[in-house]
Coordinates of C-alpha atoms and ligand atoms in Angstrom, one line a residue:
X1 CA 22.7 -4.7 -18.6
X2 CA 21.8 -6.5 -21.5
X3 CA 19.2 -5.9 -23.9
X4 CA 15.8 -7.6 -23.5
X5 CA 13.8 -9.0 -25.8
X6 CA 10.6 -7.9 -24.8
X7 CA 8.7 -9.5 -27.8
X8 CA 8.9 -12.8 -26.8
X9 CA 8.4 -15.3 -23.6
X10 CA 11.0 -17.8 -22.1
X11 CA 9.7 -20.9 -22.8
X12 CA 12.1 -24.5 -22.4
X13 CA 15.4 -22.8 -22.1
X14 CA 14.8 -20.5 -25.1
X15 CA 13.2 -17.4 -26.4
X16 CA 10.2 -17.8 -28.6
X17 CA 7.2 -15.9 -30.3
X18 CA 4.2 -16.2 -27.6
X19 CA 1.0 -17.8 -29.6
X20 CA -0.9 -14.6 -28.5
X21 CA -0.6 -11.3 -30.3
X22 CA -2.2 -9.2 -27.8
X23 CA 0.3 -6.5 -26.3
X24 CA 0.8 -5.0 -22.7
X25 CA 2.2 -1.3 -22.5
X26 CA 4.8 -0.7 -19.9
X27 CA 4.7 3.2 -18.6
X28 CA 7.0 4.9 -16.2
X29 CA 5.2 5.9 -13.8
X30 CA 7.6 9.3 -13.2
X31 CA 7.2 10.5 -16.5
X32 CA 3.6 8.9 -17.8
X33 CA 5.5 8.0 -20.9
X34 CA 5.6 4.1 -22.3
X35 CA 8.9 2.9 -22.0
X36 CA 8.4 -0.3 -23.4
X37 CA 5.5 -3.3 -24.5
X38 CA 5.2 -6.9 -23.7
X39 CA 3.2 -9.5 -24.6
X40 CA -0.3 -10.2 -23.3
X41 CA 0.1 -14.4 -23.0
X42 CA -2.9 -16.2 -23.3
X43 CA -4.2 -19.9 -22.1
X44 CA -2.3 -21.3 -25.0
X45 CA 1.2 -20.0 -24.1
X46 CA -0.1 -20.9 -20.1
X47 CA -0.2 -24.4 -21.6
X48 CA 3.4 -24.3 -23.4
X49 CA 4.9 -22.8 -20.3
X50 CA 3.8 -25.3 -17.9
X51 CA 4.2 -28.7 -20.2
X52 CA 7.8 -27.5 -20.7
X53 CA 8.1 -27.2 -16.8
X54 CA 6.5 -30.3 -16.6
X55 CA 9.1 -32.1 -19.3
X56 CA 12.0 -30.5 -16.8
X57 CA 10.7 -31.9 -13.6
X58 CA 12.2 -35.5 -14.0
X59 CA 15.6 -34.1 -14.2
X60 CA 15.8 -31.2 -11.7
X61 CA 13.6 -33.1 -8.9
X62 CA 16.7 -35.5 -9.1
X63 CA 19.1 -33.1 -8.5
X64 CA 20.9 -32.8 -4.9
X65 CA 21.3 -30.4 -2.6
X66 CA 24.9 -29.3 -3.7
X67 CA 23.6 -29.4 -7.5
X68 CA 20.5 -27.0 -6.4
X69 CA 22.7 -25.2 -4.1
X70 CA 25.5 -23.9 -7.0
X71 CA 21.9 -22.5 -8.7
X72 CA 21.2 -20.0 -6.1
X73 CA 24.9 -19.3 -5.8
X74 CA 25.2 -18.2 -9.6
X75 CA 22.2 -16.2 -9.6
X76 CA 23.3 -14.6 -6.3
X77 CA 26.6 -13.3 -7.9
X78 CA 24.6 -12.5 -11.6
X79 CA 22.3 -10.7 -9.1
X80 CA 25.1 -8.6 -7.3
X81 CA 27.3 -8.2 -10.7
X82 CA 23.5 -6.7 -12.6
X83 CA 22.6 -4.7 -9.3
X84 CA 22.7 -1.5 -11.0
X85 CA 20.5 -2.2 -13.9
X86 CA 18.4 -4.0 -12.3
X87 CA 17.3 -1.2 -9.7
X88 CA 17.3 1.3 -13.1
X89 CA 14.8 -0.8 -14.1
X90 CA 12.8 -1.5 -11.3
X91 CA 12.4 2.7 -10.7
X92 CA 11.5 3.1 -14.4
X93 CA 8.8 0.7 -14.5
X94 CA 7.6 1.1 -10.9
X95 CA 8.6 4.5 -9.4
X96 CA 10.8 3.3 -6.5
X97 CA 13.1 5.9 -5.7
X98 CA 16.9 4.9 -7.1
X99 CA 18.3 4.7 -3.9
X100 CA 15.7 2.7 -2.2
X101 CA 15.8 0.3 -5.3
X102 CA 19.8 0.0 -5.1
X103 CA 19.7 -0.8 -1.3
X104 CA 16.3 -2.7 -1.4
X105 CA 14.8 -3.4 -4.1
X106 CA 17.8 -5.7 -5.8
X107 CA 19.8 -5.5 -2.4
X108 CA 17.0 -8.0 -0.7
X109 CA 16.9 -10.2 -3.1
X110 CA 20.3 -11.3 -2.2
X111 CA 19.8 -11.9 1.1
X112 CA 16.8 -13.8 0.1
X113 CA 19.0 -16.3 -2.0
X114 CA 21.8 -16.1 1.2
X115 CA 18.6 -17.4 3.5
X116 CA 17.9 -20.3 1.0
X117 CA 21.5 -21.3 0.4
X118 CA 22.3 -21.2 4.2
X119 CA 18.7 -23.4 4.5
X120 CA 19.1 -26.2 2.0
X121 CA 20.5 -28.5 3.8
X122 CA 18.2 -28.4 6.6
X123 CA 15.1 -27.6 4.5
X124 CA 15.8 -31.2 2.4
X125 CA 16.8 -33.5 5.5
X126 CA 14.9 -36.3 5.9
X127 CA 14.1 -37.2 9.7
X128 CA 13.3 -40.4 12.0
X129 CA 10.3 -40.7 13.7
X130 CA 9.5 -43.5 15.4
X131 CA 10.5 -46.5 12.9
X132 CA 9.3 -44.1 10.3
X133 CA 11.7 -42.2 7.9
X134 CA 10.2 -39.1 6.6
X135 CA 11.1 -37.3 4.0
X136 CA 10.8 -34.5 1.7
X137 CA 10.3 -34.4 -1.6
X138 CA 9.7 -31.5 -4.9
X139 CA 5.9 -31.2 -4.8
X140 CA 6.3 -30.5 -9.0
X141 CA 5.4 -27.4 -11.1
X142 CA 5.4 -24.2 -9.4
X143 CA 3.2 -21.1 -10.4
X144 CA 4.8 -18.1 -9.0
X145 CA 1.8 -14.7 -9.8
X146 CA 3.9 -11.9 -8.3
X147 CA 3.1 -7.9 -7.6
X148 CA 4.8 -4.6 -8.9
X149 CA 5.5 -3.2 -5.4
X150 CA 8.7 -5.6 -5.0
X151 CA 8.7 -7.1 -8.4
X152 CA 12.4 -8.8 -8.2
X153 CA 12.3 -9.3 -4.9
X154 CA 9.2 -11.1 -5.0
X155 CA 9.8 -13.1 -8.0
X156 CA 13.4 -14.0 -6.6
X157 CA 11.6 -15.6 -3.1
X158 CA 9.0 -17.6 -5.5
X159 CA 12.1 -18.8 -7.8
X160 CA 15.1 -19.4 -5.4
X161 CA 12.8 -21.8 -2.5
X162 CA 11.1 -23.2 -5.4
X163 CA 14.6 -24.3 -7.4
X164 CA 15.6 -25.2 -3.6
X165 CA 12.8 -27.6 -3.2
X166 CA 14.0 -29.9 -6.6
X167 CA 10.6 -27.4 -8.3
X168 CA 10.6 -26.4 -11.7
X169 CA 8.1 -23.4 -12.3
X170 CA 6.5 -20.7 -14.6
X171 CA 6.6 -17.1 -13.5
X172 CA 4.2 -14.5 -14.4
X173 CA 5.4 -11.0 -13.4
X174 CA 2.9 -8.3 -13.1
X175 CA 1.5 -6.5 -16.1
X176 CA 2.6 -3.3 -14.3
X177 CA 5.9 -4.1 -13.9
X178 CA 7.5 -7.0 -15.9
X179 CA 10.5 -5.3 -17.6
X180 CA 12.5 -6.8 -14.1
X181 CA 11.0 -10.0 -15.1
X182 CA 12.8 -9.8 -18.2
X183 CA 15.7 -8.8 -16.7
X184 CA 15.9 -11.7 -14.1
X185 CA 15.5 -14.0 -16.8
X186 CA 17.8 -13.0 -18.9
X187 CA 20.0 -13.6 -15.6
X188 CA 18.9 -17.1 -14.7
X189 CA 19.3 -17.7 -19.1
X190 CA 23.1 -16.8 -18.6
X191 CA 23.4 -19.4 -15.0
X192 CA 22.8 -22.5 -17.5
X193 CA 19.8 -24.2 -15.8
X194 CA 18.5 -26.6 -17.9
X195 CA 15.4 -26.2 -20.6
X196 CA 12.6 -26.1 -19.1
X197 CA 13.1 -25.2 -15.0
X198 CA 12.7 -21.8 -15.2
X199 CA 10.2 -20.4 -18.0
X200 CA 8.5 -16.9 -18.4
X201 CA 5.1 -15.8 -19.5
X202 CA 4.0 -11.9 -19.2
X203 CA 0.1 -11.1 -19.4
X204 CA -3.1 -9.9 -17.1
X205 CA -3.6 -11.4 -14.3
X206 CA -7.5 -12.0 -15.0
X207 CA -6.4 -14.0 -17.6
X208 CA -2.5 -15.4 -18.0
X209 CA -2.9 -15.4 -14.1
X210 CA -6.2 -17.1 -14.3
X211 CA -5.1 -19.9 -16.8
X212 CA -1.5 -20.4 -14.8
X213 CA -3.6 -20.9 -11.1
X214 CA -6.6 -23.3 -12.9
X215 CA -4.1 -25.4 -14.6
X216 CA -4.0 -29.2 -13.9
X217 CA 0.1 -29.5 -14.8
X218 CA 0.3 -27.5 -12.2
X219 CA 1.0 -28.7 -7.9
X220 CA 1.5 -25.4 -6.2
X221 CA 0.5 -21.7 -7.0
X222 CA 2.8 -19.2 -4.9
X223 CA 1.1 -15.5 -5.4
X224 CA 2.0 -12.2 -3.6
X225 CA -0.6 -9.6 -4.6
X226 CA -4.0 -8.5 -3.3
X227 CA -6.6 -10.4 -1.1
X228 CA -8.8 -9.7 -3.7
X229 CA -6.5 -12.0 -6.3
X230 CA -5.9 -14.1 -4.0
X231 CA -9.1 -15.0 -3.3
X232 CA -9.5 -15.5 -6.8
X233 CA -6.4 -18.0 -6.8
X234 CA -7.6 -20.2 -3.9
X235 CA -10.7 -20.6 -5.4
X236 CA -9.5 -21.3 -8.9
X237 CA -6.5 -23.5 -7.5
X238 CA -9.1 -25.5 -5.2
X239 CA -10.8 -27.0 -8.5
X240 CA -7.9 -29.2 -8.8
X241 CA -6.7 -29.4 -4.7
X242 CA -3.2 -27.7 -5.7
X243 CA -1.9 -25.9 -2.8
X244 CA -1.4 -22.2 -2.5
X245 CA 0.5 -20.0 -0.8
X246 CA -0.7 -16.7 -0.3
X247 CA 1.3 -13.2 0.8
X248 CA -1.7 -10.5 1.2
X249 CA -2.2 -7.0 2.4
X250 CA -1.5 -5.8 5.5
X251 CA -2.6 -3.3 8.0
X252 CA 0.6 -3.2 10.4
X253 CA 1.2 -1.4 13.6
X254 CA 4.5 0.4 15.4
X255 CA 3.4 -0.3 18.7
X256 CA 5.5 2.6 20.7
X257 CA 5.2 1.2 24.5
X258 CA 4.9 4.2 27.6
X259 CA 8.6 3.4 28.2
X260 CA 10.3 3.5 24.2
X261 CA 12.5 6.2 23.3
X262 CA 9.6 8.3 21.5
X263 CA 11.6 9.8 19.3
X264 CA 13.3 6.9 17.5
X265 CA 10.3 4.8 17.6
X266 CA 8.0 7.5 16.0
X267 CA 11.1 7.9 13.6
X268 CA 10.9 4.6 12.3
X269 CA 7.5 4.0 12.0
X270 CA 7.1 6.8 9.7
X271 CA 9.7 5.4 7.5
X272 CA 7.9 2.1 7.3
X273 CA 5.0 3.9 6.5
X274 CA 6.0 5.9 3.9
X275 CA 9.4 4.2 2.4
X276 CA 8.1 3.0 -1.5
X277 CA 5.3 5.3 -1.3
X278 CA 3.8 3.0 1.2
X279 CA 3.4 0.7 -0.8
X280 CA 4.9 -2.4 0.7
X281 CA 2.8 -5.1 2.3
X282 CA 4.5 -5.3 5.5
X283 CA 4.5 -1.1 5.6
X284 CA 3.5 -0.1 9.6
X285 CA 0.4 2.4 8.2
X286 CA -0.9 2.9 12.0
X287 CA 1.0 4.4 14.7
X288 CA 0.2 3.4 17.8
X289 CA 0.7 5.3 20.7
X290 CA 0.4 6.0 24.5
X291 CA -2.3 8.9 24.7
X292 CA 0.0 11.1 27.1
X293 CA 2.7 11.4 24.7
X294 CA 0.5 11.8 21.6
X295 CA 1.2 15.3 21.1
X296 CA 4.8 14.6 21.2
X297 CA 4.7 11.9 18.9
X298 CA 3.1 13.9 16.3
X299 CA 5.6 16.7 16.3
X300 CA 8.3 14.2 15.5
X301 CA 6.3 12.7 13.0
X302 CA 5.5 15.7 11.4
X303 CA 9.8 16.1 11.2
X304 CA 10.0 13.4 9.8
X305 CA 7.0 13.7 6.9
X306 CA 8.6 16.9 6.1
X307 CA 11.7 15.0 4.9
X308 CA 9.1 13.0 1.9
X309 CA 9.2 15.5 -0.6
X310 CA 7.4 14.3 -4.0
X311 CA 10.2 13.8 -6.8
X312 CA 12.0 12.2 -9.8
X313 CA 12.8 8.8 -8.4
X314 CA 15.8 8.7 -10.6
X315 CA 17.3 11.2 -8.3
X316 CA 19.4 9.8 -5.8
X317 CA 17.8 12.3 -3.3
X318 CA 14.6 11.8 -3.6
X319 CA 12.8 9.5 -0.8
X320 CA 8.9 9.4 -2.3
X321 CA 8.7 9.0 -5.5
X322 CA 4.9 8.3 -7.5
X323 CA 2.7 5.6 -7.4
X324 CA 3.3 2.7 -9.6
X325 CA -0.4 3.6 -11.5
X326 CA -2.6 5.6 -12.4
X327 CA -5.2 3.2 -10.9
X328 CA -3.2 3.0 -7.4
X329 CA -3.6 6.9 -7.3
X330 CA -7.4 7.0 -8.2
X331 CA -7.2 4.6 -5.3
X332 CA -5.1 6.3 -2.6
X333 CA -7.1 9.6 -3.7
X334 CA -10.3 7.9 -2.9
X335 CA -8.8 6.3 0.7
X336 CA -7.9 9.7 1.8
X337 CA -11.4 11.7 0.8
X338 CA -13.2 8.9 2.8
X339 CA -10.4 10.1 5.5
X340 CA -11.5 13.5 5.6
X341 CA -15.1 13.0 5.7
X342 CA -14.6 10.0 8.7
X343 CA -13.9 13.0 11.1
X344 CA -10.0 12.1 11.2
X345 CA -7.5 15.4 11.1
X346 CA -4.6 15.2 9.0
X347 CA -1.4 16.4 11.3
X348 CA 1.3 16.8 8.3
X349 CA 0.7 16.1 4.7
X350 CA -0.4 16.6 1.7
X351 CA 1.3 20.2 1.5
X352 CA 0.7 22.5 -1.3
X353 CA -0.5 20.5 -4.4
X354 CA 1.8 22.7 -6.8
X355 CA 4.6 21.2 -5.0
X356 CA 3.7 17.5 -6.9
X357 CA 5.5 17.3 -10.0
X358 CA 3.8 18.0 -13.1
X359 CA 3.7 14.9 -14.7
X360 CA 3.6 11.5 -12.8
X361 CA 1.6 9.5 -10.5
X362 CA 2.5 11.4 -7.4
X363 CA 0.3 11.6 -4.0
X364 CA 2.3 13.7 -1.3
X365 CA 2.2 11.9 2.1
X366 CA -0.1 12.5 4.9
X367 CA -0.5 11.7 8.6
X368 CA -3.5 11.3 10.4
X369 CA -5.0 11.5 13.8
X370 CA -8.5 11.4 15.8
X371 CA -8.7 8.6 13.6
X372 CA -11.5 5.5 14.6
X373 CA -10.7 2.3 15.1
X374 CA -13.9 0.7 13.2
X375 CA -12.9 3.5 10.2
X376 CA -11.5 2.4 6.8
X377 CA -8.6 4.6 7.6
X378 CA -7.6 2.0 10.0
X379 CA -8.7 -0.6 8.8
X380 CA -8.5 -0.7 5.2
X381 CA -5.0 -1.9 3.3
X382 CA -4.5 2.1 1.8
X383 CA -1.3 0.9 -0.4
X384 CA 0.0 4.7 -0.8
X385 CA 1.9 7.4 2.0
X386 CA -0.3 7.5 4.3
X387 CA -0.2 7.0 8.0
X388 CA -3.0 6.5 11.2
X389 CA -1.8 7.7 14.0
X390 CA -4.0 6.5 17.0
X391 CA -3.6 6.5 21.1
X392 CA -3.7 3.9 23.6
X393 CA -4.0 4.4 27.7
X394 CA -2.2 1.0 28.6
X395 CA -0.4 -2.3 27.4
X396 CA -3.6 -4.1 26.8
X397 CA -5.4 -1.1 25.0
X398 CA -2.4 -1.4 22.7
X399 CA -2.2 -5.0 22.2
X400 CA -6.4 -5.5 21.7
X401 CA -5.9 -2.0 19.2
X402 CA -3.2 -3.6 17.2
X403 CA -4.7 -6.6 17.0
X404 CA -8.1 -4.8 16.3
X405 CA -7.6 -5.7 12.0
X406 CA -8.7 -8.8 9.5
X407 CA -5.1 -8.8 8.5
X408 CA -1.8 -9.9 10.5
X409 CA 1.2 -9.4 8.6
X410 CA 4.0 -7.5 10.4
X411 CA 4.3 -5.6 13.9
X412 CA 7.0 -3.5 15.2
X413 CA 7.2 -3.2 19.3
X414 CA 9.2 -0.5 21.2
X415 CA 10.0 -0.7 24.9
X416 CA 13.4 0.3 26.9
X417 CA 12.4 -2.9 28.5
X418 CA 13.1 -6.1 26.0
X419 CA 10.6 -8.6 27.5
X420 CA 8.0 -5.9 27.9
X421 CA 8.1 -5.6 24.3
X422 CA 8.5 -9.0 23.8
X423 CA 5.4 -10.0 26.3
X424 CA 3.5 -7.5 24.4
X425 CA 4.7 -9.2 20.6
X426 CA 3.8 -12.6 21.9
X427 CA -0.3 -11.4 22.3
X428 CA -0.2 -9.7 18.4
X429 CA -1.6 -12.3 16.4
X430 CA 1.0 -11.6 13.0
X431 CA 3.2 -13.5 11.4
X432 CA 6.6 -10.9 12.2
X433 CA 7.1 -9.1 15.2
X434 CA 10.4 -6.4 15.3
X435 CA 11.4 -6.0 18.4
X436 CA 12.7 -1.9 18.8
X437 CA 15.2 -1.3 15.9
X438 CA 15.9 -5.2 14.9
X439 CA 17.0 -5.7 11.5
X440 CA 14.4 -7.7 8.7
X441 CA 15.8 -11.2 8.6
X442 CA 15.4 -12.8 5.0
X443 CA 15.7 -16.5 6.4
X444 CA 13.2 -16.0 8.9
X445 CA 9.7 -17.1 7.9
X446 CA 7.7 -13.9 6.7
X447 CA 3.8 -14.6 5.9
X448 CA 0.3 -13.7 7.9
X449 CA -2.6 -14.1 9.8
X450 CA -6.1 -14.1 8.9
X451 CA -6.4 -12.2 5.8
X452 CA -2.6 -11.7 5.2
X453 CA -2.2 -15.2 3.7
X454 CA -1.9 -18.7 3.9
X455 CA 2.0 -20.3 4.0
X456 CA 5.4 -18.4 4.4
X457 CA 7.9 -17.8 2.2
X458 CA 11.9 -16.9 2.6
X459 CA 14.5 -19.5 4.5
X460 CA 13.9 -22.9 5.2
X461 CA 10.1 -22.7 5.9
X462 CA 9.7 -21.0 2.5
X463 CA 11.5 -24.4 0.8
X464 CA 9.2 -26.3 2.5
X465 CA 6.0 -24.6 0.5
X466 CA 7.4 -26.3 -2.4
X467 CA 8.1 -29.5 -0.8
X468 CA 5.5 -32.5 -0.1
X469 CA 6.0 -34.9 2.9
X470 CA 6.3 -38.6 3.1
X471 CA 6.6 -41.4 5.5
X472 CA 8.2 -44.6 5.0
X473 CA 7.5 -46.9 7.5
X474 CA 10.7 -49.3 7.9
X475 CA 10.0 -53.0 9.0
X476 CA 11.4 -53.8 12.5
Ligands
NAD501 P1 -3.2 -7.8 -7.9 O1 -3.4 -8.6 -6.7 O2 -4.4 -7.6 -8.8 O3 -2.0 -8.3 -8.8 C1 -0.9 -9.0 -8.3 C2 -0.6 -10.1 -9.3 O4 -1.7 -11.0 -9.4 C3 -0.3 -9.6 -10.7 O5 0.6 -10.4 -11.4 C4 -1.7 -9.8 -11.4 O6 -1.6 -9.9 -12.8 C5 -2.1 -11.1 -10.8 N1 -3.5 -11.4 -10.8 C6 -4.5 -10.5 -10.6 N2 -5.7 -11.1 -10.6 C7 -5.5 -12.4 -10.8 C8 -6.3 -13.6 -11.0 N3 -7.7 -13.5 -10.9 N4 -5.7 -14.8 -11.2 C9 -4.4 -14.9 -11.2 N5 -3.6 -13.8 -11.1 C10 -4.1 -12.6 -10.9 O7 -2.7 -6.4 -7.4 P2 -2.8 -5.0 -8.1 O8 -4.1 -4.8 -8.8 O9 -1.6 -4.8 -8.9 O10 -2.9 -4.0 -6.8 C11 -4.1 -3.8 -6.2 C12 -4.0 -3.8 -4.7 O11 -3.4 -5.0 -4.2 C13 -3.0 -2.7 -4.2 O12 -3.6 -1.5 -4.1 C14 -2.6 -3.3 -2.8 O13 -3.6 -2.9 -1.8 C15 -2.7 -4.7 -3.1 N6 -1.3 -5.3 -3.3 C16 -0.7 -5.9 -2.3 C17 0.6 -6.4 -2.5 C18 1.3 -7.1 -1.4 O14 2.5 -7.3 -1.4 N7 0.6 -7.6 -0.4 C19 1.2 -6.2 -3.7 C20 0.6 -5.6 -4.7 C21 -0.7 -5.1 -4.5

């Protein structure tokens, strides 16, 4: 991997001194130690980000398919040949255990760019209708405000269906977790796009974020992050009518039918639950299921937790590794006292504390039961290893319980019967449904409900956030 320099931004296809000299300290989350400081952008840099994006637009909207195509194809192979540094860095900054960050973390990413690539043509085609001829065309400057939970991943989905769209943009990576920002961009630097399509500002999000969603040069903010921010973003982008897209929280549910194989089902809904710590937006954090095999369920749950064993996520062992903050365990901490004192038990979890390591950000995982369905615990976006396991008596209790949340992101369904389970995924009201042990499909539309969001990203309907419609109407 190549060295980064952290002391400046990316700005029209070079590296330059930001106009703000406020700093942002990067820690590892493992160790508590600062690995590394970045600069705090301010309205001023916003402005120099997005007019060189704007200068850029002319020439990449032009660009064709095959043109935009060959972009996502070079990154994809810089992607593959950095893999390894990239996932170092991603753990350091964020806590993601090694393994998980090989396999996920920068593996994703690549099969984001694989959905695009396979979905430009179709994403770009005009159509008839009628004697009309519509078409599609680059809405402009992107904004892309991304998290620290996926922070390549996240900022690869905003940057590959925006370039696919004809889009030029201006990321800013989260404060907690930019060093893969830098990483990425030093990638896309060494692909040859020209000045000005891709640029890079680093800052808070109350205020580089802030400037980046309010700013006129901008057509279209695409954030991933809290509802919180997000509400935020909306409001602030609606003072000018740019669009948004917005991937929230998410309370999702393994729904584990009377008929599923117990076992595997309760198997992998821990794993989605606790897999990054828990926190992953789409993470199943409630169990659901049928009330005459909860005791059964629970045994194998508490199996499986036993596996999660707090540790240095630079291991290649280790499968939990700590929170990405301080902050995100004050807040997990805080989730699971309001647990206890709700009246829910905890079944497995969180052990003996001098198991946590020392140092680090660590919360051990813990599983839940007796839990209400009007209680935070089951209602409330935790972000951390936690899991709700509740009980249903028949199909319908299960579908009106899963659906039973503000949010409506993901859903997984288990059934020995396919179009039981796939009955039962048509009544959830989320934007994913797994059937049994399906595999995630990055060219498949991936967004929410309600509170989950507005828009989907990845494939073909991901381009198409970054795209604007027209109708020429063709004389007879
Ligand atoms: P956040 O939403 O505050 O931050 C996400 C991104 O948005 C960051 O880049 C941040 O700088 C930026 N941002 C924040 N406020 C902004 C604003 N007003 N205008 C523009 N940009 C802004 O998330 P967080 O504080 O890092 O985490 C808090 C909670 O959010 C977590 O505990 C979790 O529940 C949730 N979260 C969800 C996801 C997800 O993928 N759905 C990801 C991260 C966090």
């Amino acid at each position: 991997m190549y060295s980064l320099p952290l002391r400046s931004v990316f700005i029209g296809g070079r590296w330059v001194a930001p106009r703000a000299t406020g700093t942002i300290a990067v820690e590892n989350p493992a160790t508590q130690h600062q690995i590394a400081e970045v600069p705090d952008c301010d309205s001023a840099d916003v402005w120099h980000a997005v007019d060189a994006a704007r200068s850029a637009l002319p020439g990449w909207s032009a660009t064709g398919p095959a043109e935009r195509g060959a972009a996502l194809t070079a990154l994809r192979e810089a992607l593959l040949e950095h893999q390894e540094g990239l996932a170092r860095t991603v753990t350091r900054e964020m806590g993601s255990p090694i393994t998980f960050a090989r396999r996920v973390q920068t593996g994703l990413p690549v099969k984001v760019l694989d959905g695009f690539i396979d979905e430009l043509a179709a994403a770009t085609a005009q159509e008839r209708i009628g004697h009309s001829l519509v078409v599609r065309e680059p809405i402009g400057v992107a904004a892309a405000i991304t998290p620290w939970n996926y922070p390549l991943h996240q900022a690869v989905a905003k940057i590959g269906a925006a370039l696919a769209a004809g889009c030029t943009l201006v990321l800013k990576p989260s404060e907690l977790a930019p060093l893969s920002a830098y990483a990425l961009t030093r990638i896309i630097e060494g692909i040859g796009l020209p000045p000005g399509v891709f640029n890079l500002v680093p800052g808070r999000g109350s205020t580089t974020g802030a400037a980046l969603a309010a700013d006129d040069g901008v057509d279209v903010v695409s954030f991933t992050g809290s509802l919180e921010a997000g509400r935020k973003i909306g409001a602030a982008a609606a003072q000018s009518v740019k669009r948004t897209c917005l991937e929230l929280g998410g309370k999702s549910a393994t729904v584990v039918l009377s008929d599923a194989d117990l076992a595997t089902a309760v198997e992998d809904g821990v794993h989605s639950a606790l897999h990054n710590a828990g926190q992953t937006c789409s993470a199943r954090t409630r169990l659901l299921v049928p009330r005459h095999r909860l005791d059964e369920a629970l045994d194998v749950a508490r199996a499986v937790v036993a596996a999660y064993v707090p540790g240095d996520p630079e291991d290649p062992a280790c499968l939990l590794g700590p929170l990405a903050s301080a902050q995100q365990r004050e807040r997990v901490l805080a989730h699971l006292e309001l647990a206890a004192r709700s009246g829910a038990r905890q079944v497995a979890g969180p052990g003996r504390p001098e198991r946590l390591p020392h140092l680090g950000h660590y919360v051990a995982p813990s599983i839940w039961t007796g839990v209400s369905p009007s209680s935070p615990l089951a209602l409330e976006e935790i972000f951390g290893p936690v899991l709700a396991v509740m009980a249903f008596g028949d199909d319908e209790e299960a579908v009106s319980l899963a659906n039973h949340s503000d949010y409506g992101l993901a859903a997984t369904v288990w059934s020995a019967d396919t179009d039981r389970a796939l009955s039962v995924a048509r009544r959830l009201q989320v934007g994913q449904v797994d059937i049994n042990d399906a595999k995630f499909n990055a060219a498949a539309p991936f967004g929410g409900f309600r509170q989950s969001g507005v828009g989907r990203e990845l494939g073909r309907h991901g381009i198409q956030e970054f795209q604007e419609v027209k109708s020429l109407q063709l004389p007879a």
